PDB file of C-alpha atoms in Angstrom:
ATOM      1  CA  UNK A 292     -26.533  -8.403  31.877  1.00 48.00           C
ATOM      2  CA  UNK A 293     -25.301  -5.281  30.124  1.00 65.00           C
ATOM      3  CA  UNK A 294     -24.882  -5.484  26.253  1.00 79.00           C
ATOM      4  CA  UNK A 295     -21.172  -4.949  24.944  1.00 84.00           C
ATOM      5  CA  UNK A 296     -20.447  -1.250  24.292  1.00 89.00           C
ATOM      6  CA  UNK A 297     -20.529  -0.105  20.715  1.00 91.00           C
ATOM      7  CA  UNK A 298     -17.190   1.347  19.548  1.00 93.00           C
ATOM      8  CA  UNK A 299     -16.453   4.028  16.686  1.00 93.00           C
ATOM      9  CA  UNK A 300     -12.858   4.015  15.331  1.00 94.00           C
ATOM     10  CA  UNK A 301     -11.360   6.721  13.035  1.00 94.00           C
ATOM     11  CA  UNK A 302      -8.095   7.644  11.428  1.00 95.00           C
ATOM     12  CA  UNK A 303      -7.171  11.018  12.231  1.00 96.00           C
ATOM     13  CA  UNK A 304      -4.151  11.773  10.982  1.00 95.00           C
ATOM     14  CA  UNK A 305      -0.585  10.356  10.209  1.00 96.00           C
ATOM     15  CA  UNK A 306       2.630  11.776  11.136  1.00 95.00           C
ATOM     16  CA  UNK A 307       6.227  10.886  10.547  1.00 95.00           C
ATOM     17  CA  UNK A 308       7.817   9.979  13.999  1.00 94.00           C
ATOM     18  CA  UNK A 309      10.747  12.469  14.783  1.00 90.00           C
ATOM     19  CA  UNK A 310      12.786  10.595  17.461  1.00 88.00           C
ATOM     20  CA  UNK A 311      12.631   6.537  16.587  1.00 89.00           C
ATOM     21  CA  UNK A 312      15.500   4.423  15.993  1.00 90.00           C
ATOM     22  CA  UNK A 313      14.039   3.185  12.521  1.00 90.00           C
ATOM     23  CA  UNK A 314      11.836   4.977  10.189  1.00 93.00           C
ATOM     24  CA  UNK A 315       8.200   4.945  11.722  1.00 95.00           C
ATOM     25  CA  UNK A 316       5.230   6.737  10.892  1.00 96.00           C
ATOM     26  CA  UNK A 317       2.364   7.357  13.620  1.00 97.00           C
ATOM     27  CA  UNK A 318      -1.124   6.692  13.121  1.00 97.00           C
ATOM     28  CA  UNK A 319      -3.789   8.950  15.477  1.00 97.00           C
ATOM     29  CA  UNK A 320      -6.833   6.569  15.836  1.00 97.00           C
ATOM     30  CA  UNK A 321      -9.509   8.217  17.408  1.00 96.00           C
ATOM     31  CA  UNK A 322     -11.825   5.767  19.738  1.00 95.00           C
ATOM     32  CA  UNK A 323     -15.403   6.534  21.102  1.00 95.00           C
ATOM     33  CA  UNK A 324     -17.908   4.524  22.967  1.00 94.00           C
ATOM     34  CA  UNK A 325     -21.033   5.454  21.146  1.00 93.00           C
ATOM     35  CA  UNK A 326     -23.298   5.634  24.244  1.00 92.00           C
ATOM     36  CA  UNK A 327     -20.591   7.914  25.988  1.00 93.00           C
ATOM     37  CA  UNK A 328     -19.976   5.473  28.766  1.00 92.00           C
ATOM     38  CA  UNK A 329     -17.141   4.204  30.463  1.00 94.00           C
ATOM     39  CA  UNK A 330     -14.453   1.835  29.179  1.00 95.00           C
ATOM     40  CA  UNK A 331     -12.100   0.234  31.575  1.00 95.00           C
ATOM     41  CA  UNK A 332      -9.244  -1.077  28.450  1.00 95.00           C
ATOM     42  CA  UNK A 333      -9.024  -2.042  25.018  1.00 96.00           C
ATOM     43  CA  UNK A 334      -6.649  -4.448  23.665  1.00 96.00           C
ATOM     44  CA  UNK A 335      -6.698  -3.388  20.209  1.00 96.00           C
ATOM     45  CA  UNK A 336      -4.895  -4.710  16.814  1.00 95.00           C
ATOM     46  CA  UNK A 337      -5.024  -3.083  13.864  1.00 96.00           C
ATOM     47  CA  UNK A 338      -4.285  -4.414  10.630  1.00 95.00           C
ATOM     48  CA  UNK A 339      -2.829  -1.569   7.838  1.00 96.00           C
ATOM     49  CA  UNK A 340      -3.309  -2.396   4.187  1.00 96.00           C
ATOM     50  CA  UNK A 341      -2.276  -0.383   1.285  1.00 96.00           C
ATOM     51  CA  UNK A 342      -5.661   0.023  -0.790  1.00 96.00           C
ATOM     52  CA  UNK A 343      -3.703  -0.156  -4.248  1.00 93.00           C
ATOM     53  CA  UNK A 344      -6.907  -0.381  -6.353  1.00 92.00           C
ATOM     54  CA  UNK A 345      -8.231   3.100  -5.018  1.00 93.00           C
ATOM     55  CA  UNK A 346      -5.572   5.281  -7.061  1.00 92.00           C
ATOM     56  CA  UNK A 347      -4.371   5.535 -10.642  1.00 92.00           C
ATOM     57  CA  UNK A 348      -1.095   4.972 -12.069  1.00 92.00           C
ATOM     58  CA  UNK A 349       0.695   6.447 -15.039  1.00 92.00           C
ATOM     59  CA  UNK A 350       2.572   4.544 -17.593  1.00 91.00           C
ATOM     60  CA  UNK A 351       5.977   4.605 -15.550  1.00 91.00           C
ATOM     61  CA  UNK A 352       4.572   3.574 -12.352  1.00 91.00           C
ATOM     62  CA  UNK A 353       2.779   0.735 -13.833  1.00 89.00           C
ATOM     63  CA  UNK A 354       6.033  -0.478 -15.443  1.00 87.00           C
ATOM     64  CA  UNK A 355       8.021  -0.057 -11.999  1.00 87.00           C
ATOM     65  CA  UNK A 356       4.975  -2.137 -10.072  1.00 89.00           C
ATOM     66  CA  UNK A 357       5.871  -5.102 -12.598  1.00 83.00           C
ATOM     67  CA  UNK A 358       5.556  -8.244 -10.676  1.00 77.00           C
ATOM     68  CA  UNK A 359       4.482  -6.902  -7.600  1.00 84.00           C
ATOM     69  CA  UNK A 360       0.798  -8.100  -8.054  1.00 79.00           C
ATOM     70  CA  UNK A 361       1.859 -11.348  -9.953  1.00 67.00           C
ATOM     71  CA  UNK A 362       0.546 -12.285 -13.234  1.00 60.00           C
ATOM     72  CA  UNK A 363      -2.454 -14.377 -14.410  1.00 48.00           C
ATOM     73  CA  UNK A 364      -2.695 -15.819 -17.863  1.00 50.00           C
ATOM     74  CA  UNK A 365       0.373 -13.731 -18.934  1.00 48.00           C
ATOM     75  CA  UNK A 366      -0.713 -10.561 -18.161  1.00 56.00           C
ATOM     76  CA  UNK A 367      -0.222  -8.242 -14.727  1.00 59.00           C
ATOM     77  CA  UNK A 368      -2.995  -8.410 -12.331  1.00 64.00           C
ATOM     78  CA  UNK A 369      -5.098  -5.678 -11.498  1.00 72.00           C
ATOM     79  CA  UNK A 370      -3.754  -3.739  -7.968  1.00 80.00           C
ATOM     80  CA  UNK A 371      -5.057  -5.440  -5.120  1.00 84.00           C
ATOM     81  CA  UNK A 372      -4.651  -4.966  -1.109  1.00 89.00           C
ATOM     82  CA  UNK A 373      -0.877  -5.029   0.118  1.00 93.00           C
ATOM     83  CA  UNK A 374      -0.803  -5.871   3.847  1.00 93.00           C
ATOM     84  CA  UNK A 375       1.637  -3.290   5.149  1.00 94.00           C
ATOM     85  CA  UNK A 376       1.433  -4.167   9.074  1.00 93.00           C
ATOM     86  CA  UNK A 377      -0.170  -5.331  12.074  1.00 95.00           C
ATOM     87  CA  UNK A 378       0.109  -3.193  15.199  1.00 96.00           C
ATOM     88  CA  UNK A 379      -0.839  -4.240  18.618  1.00 95.00           C
ATOM     89  CA  UNK A 380      -1.697  -1.472  21.487  1.00 96.00           C
ATOM     90  CA  UNK A 381      -3.242  -1.062  24.796  1.00 96.00           C
ATOM     91  CA  UNK A 382      -5.710   1.625  25.063  1.00 96.00           C
ATOM     92  CA  UNK A 383      -6.166   2.851  28.920  1.00 96.00           C
ATOM     93  CA  UNK A 384      -9.406   3.891  30.645  1.00 96.00           C
ATOM     94  CA  UNK A 385     -11.367   6.194  29.017  1.00 96.00           C
ATOM     95  CA  UNK A 386     -15.046   7.613  28.801  1.00 96.00           C
ATOM     96  CA  UNK A 387     -16.698   8.691  25.914  1.00 95.00           C
ATOM     97  CA  UNK A 388     -13.961   9.306  23.318  1.00 96.00           C
ATOM     98  CA  UNK A 389      -9.983   8.774  23.542  1.00 97.00           C
ATOM     99  CA  UNK A 390      -7.040   9.092  21.046  1.00 96.00           C
ATOM    100  CA  UNK A 391      -4.328   6.752  20.708  1.00 96.00           C
ATOM    101  CA  UNK A 392      -1.264   6.628  18.584  1.00 96.00           C
ATOM    102  CA  UNK A 393      -0.099   3.604  16.756  1.00 97.00           C
ATOM    103  CA  UNK A 394       3.607   3.324  15.583  1.00 96.00           C
ATOM    104  CA  UNK A 395       3.760   1.734  11.994  1.00 95.00           C
ATOM    105  CA  UNK A 396       7.082   0.817  11.159  1.00 92.00           C
ATOM    106  CA  UNK A 397       8.546   1.330   7.600  1.00 90.00           C
ATOM    107  CA  UNK A 398      10.548  -1.147   6.341  1.00 80.00           C
ATOM    108  CA  UNK A 399      13.379  -1.131   3.236  1.00 75.00           C
ATOM    109  CA  UNK A 400      13.404  -4.255   2.157  1.00 72.00           C
ATOM    110  CA  UNK A 401      12.762  -4.553  -1.886  1.00 67.00           C
ATOM    111  CA  UNK A 402      11.688  -8.347  -0.984  1.00 68.00           C
ATOM    112  CA  UNK A 403       8.322  -7.259   0.571  1.00 81.00           C
ATOM    113  CA  UNK A 404       5.534  -6.139  -1.512  1.00 87.00           C
ATOM    114  CA  UNK A 405       4.381  -3.196   0.395  1.00 89.00           C
ATOM    115  CA  UNK A 406       7.895  -1.647   0.321  1.00 88.00           C
ATOM    116  CA  UNK A 407       8.475  -2.073  -3.434  1.00 89.00           C
ATOM    117  CA  UNK A 408       5.268  -0.909  -4.203  1.00 92.00           C
ATOM    118  CA  UNK A 409       5.886   2.489  -2.349  1.00 93.00           C
ATOM    119  CA  UNK A 410       9.052   2.516  -3.778  1.00 90.00           C
ATOM    120  CA  UNK A 411       7.389   2.212  -7.310  1.00 91.00           C
ATOM    121  CA  UNK A 412       5.131   5.277  -6.719  1.00 94.00           C
ATOM    122  CA  UNK A 413       5.995   8.749  -8.466  1.00 92.00           C
ATOM    123  CA  UNK A 414       3.887  11.119  -5.975  1.00 93.00           C
ATOM    124  CA  UNK A 415       0.648  11.657  -4.931  1.00 95.00           C
ATOM    125  CA  UNK A 416      -1.211   9.794  -1.785  1.00 96.00           C
ATOM    126  CA  UNK A 417      -1.308   6.011  -0.873  1.00 96.00           C
ATOM    127  CA  UNK A 418      -4.784   4.748  -0.044  1.00 96.00           C
ATOM    128  CA  UNK A 419      -4.999   2.994   3.292  1.00 96.00           C
ATOM    129  CA  UNK A 420      -7.378   0.978   4.673  1.00 96.00           C
ATOM    130  CA  UNK A 421      -7.613   0.032   8.585  1.00 96.00           C
ATOM    131  CA  UNK A 422      -9.479  -2.983  10.020  1.00 95.00           C
ATOM    132  CA  UNK A 423      -9.794  -3.428  14.094  1.00 95.00           C
ATOM    133  CA  UNK A 424     -10.237  -6.273  16.021  1.00 93.00           C
ATOM    134  CA  UNK A 425      -9.318  -7.188  19.781  1.00 94.00           C
ATOM    135  CA  UNK A 426     -10.770  -7.182  23.157  1.00 95.00           C
ATOM    136  CA  UNK A 427     -12.798  -4.254  25.243  1.00 95.00           C
ATOM    137  CA  UNK A 428     -13.067  -4.533  28.713  1.00 96.00           C
ATOM    138  CA  UNK A 429     -16.080  -2.361  30.324  1.00 94.00           C
ATOM    139  CA  UNK A 430     -18.229  -2.265  33.630  1.00 92.00           C
ATOM    140  CA  UNK A 431     -21.408  -3.915  33.553  1.00 89.00           C
ATOM    141  CA  UNK A 432     -24.403  -2.765  35.184  1.00 85.00           C
ATOM    142  CA  UNK A 433     -23.705  -4.499  38.225  1.00 85.00           C
ATOM    143  CA  UNK A 434     -20.168  -2.868  38.495  1.00 83.00           C
ATOM    144  CA  UNK A 435     -18.455  -6.082  37.532  1.00 90.00           C
ATOM    145  CA  UNK A 436     -15.849  -6.126  35.001  1.00 93.00           C
ATOM    146  CA  UNK A 437     -16.880  -7.557  31.683  1.00 93.00           C
ATOM    147  CA  UNK A 438     -15.188  -8.459  28.165  1.00 94.00           C
ATOM    148  CA  UNK A 439     -16.372  -8.320  24.665  1.00 93.00           C
ATOM    149  CA  UNK A 440     -14.642  -8.841  20.990  1.00 92.00           C
ATOM    150  CA  UNK A 441     -14.619  -6.256  18.997  1.00 89.00           C
ATOM    151  CA  UNK A 442     -15.866  -7.637  15.665  1.00 82.00           C
ATOM    152  CA  UNK A 443     -14.364  -7.189  12.269  1.00 77.00           C
ATOM    153  CA  UNK A 444     -16.445  -4.772  11.012  1.00 79.00           C
ATOM    154  CA  UNK A 445     -14.843  -1.866  12.567  1.00 86.00           C
ATOM    155  CA  UNK A 446     -12.969  -0.478   9.626  1.00 91.00           C
ATOM    156  CA  UNK A 447     -11.423   3.282   8.644  1.00 94.00           C
ATOM    157  CA  UNK A 448      -9.931   4.609   5.448  1.00 94.00           C
ATOM    158  CA  UNK A 449      -7.539   7.201   4.966  1.00 95.00           C
ATOM    159  CA  UNK A 450      -4.660   8.498   2.711  1.00 96.00           C
ATOM    160  CA  UNK A 451      -1.034   8.884   3.383  1.00 96.00           C
ATOM    161  CA  UNK A 452       0.920  11.431   1.281  1.00 96.00           C
ATOM    162  CA  UNK A 453       3.767  10.082  -0.420  1.00 96.00           C
ATOM    163  CA  UNK A 454       5.931  12.668   0.393  1.00 96.00           C
ATOM    164  CA  UNK A 455       5.787  12.044   4.045  1.00 96.00           C
ATOM    165  CA  UNK A 456       6.987   8.472   3.359  1.00 95.00           C
ATOM    166  CA  UNK A 457       9.619   9.565   1.135  1.00 93.00           C
ATOM    167  CA  UNK A 458      10.974  12.302   3.407  1.00 93.00           C
ATOM    168  CA  UNK A 459      11.047   9.852   6.304  1.00 93.00           C
ATOM    169  CA  UNK A 460      12.759   7.095   4.561  1.00 91.00           C
ATOM    170  CA  UNK A 461      15.511   9.720   2.709  1.00 91.00           C
ATOM    171  CA  UNK A 462      15.978  10.958   6.694  1.00 91.00           C
ATOM    172  CA  UNK A 463      17.069   7.622   7.686  1.00 88.00           C
ATOM    173  CA  UNK A 464      18.692   5.628   4.458  1.00 85.00           C
ATOM    174  CA  UNK A 465      19.390   8.866   1.841  1.00 81.00           C
ATOM    175  CA  UNK A 466      19.495   7.277  -1.607  1.00 74.00           C
ATOM    176  CA  UNK A 467      20.676   3.824  -0.612  1.00 71.00           C
ATOM    177  CA  UNK A 468      18.341   0.903  -1.155  1.00 70.00           C
ATOM    178  CA  UNK A 469      18.275  -2.606   0.512  1.00 71.00           C
ATOM    179  CA  UNK A 470      18.504  -5.788  -1.371  1.00 74.00           C
ATOM    180  CA  UNK A 471      18.512  -9.003   0.414  1.00 76.00           C
ATOM    181  CA  UNK A 472      20.358 -11.807  -1.363  1.00 81.00           C
ATOM    182  CA  UNK A 473      21.068 -15.382  -0.288  1.00 84.00           C
ATOM    183  CA  UNK A 474      24.263 -16.458   0.758  1.00 90.00           C
ATOM    184  CA  UNK A 475      25.353 -18.287  -2.421  1.00 90.00           C
ATOM    185  CA  UNK A 476      24.349 -15.441  -4.533  1.00 89.00           C
ATOM    186  CA  UNK A 477      26.154 -12.945  -2.244  1.00 85.00           C
ATOM    187  CA  UNK A 478      28.996 -14.891  -2.491  1.00 89.00           C
ATOM    188  CA  UNK A 479      29.290 -15.063  -6.061  1.00 90.00           C
ATOM    189  CA  UNK A 480      28.863 -11.271  -6.340  1.00 88.00           C
ATOM    190  CA  UNK A 481      31.431 -10.431  -3.645  1.00 89.00           C
ATOM    191  CA  UNK A 482      34.123 -13.074  -5.786  1.00 91.00           C
ATOM    192  CA  UNK A 483      33.226 -10.845  -8.765  1.00 89.00           C
ATOM    193  CA  UNK A 484      33.819  -7.782  -7.184  1.00 89.00           C
ATOM    194  CA  UNK A 485      37.144  -8.656  -6.104  1.00 90.00           C
ATOM    195  CA  UNK A 486      38.212 -10.565  -9.458  1.00 92.00           C
ATOM    196  CA  UNK A 487      37.227  -7.046 -10.903  1.00 89.00           C
ATOM    197  CA  UNK A 488      38.878  -5.004  -8.140  1.00 91.00           C
ATOM    198  CA  UNK A 489      35.923  -2.823  -7.621  1.00 90.00           C
ATOM    199  CA  UNK A 490      35.635  -0.098  -4.808  1.00 90.00           C
ATOM    200  CA  UNK A 491      32.278  -1.332  -4.016  1.00 89.00           C
ATOM    201  CA  UNK A 492      29.260  -3.440  -4.740  1.00 86.00           C
ATOM    202  CA  UNK A 493      27.369  -0.792  -6.552  1.00 86.00           C
ATOM    203  CA  UNK A 494      30.310  -0.665  -9.026  1.00 89.00           C
ATOM    204  CA  UNK A 495      30.380  -4.547  -9.421  1.00 89.00           C
ATOM    205  CA  UNK A 496      26.276  -4.639  -9.903  1.00 89.00           C
ATOM    206  CA  UNK A 497      26.458  -1.557 -12.293  1.00 89.00           C
ATOM    207  CA  UNK A 498      29.035  -3.054 -14.672  1.00 92.00           C
ATOM    208  CA  UNK A 499      27.029  -6.393 -14.834  1.00 91.00           C
ATOM    209  CA  UNK A 500      23.882  -4.338 -15.532  1.00 90.00           C
ATOM    210  CA  UNK A 501      25.556  -2.385 -18.202  1.00 90.00           C
ATOM    211  CA  UNK A 502      26.637  -5.544 -19.732  1.00 89.00           C
ATOM    212  CA  UNK A 503      23.382  -7.219 -19.578  1.00 88.00           C
ATOM    213  CA  UNK A 504      21.592  -4.002 -21.076  1.00 88.00           C
ATOM    214  CA  UNK A 505      24.467  -4.117 -24.153  1.00 88.00           C
ATOM    215  CA  UNK A 506      23.512  -7.725 -24.497  1.00 86.00           C
ATOM    216  CA  UNK A 507      19.710  -6.960 -24.647  1.00 79.00           C
ATOM    217  CA  UNK A 508      20.318  -3.987 -27.252  1.00 76.00           C
ATOM    218  CA  UNK A 509      22.554  -6.141 -29.266  1.00 73.00           C
ATOM    219  CA  UNK A 510      19.922  -8.770 -29.252  1.00 78.00           C
ATOM    220  CA  UNK A 511      17.194  -6.430 -30.254  1.00 72.00           C
ATOM    221  CA  UNK A 512      19.265  -4.815 -33.075  1.00 74.00           C
ATOM    222  CA  UNK A 513      19.919  -8.801 -34.537  1.00 74.00           C
ATOM    223  CA  UNK A 514      15.929  -9.440 -34.466  1.00 71.00           C
ATOM    224  CA  UNK A 515      15.195  -6.123 -36.034  1.00 71.00           C
ATOM    225  CA  UNK A 516      17.971  -6.936 -38.953  1.00 67.00           C
ATOM    226  CA  UNK A 517      16.905 -10.473 -39.276  1.00 69.00           C
ATOM    227  CA  UNK A 518      13.150  -8.930 -39.580  1.00 71.00           C
ATOM    228  CA  UNK A 519      13.798  -6.543 -42.342  1.00 67.00           C
ATOM    229  CA  UNK A 520      16.563  -8.778 -44.256  1.00 60.00           C
TER     230      UNK A 520
END
């Protein structure tokens, strides 16, 4: 019985999809059978993780990232990996090596940690880790089709220029940002907007934020006066 083929997988590049209904990044993955032999098919699952610990952050980014990684003992946790997506793909027959394009949907939901992380960055690159698993179908020495599992040790790393992601999101959404509210909270906000006759939800939220900021400033002023009295 022939041994399962050893595969190599590499991240060759990341490009924005031009003609997709939703924002999508194309990940070009190179696959190769190390002994150069044939592969009938690969059912491939790729997990894309933002390797947040592999980059540095300035003070503004750290402030924006508050809450993304949670807290421990009252302090912000150190950055850790954030799962961005899992992509399934079928790789057709090849011999030696081939290339496959994986479509990574880009969300716009500020409840999702990966989306909040990306929005918080001001520039530079986003480090990515890719892990692969799945099933490889290959012809045995007797000509019969055989299968083997792709072990989890298959990994690849790369970097996504933040500008590529930002230009893609701006193309679809412009300056708008989506915030998900539960039904009760949305109903209260809608009622507040109606009472105040605001032309938009933006105007209603802006007024609420301005009031909260004024109260916060007043509290800080009172505390300072009490401290110096």
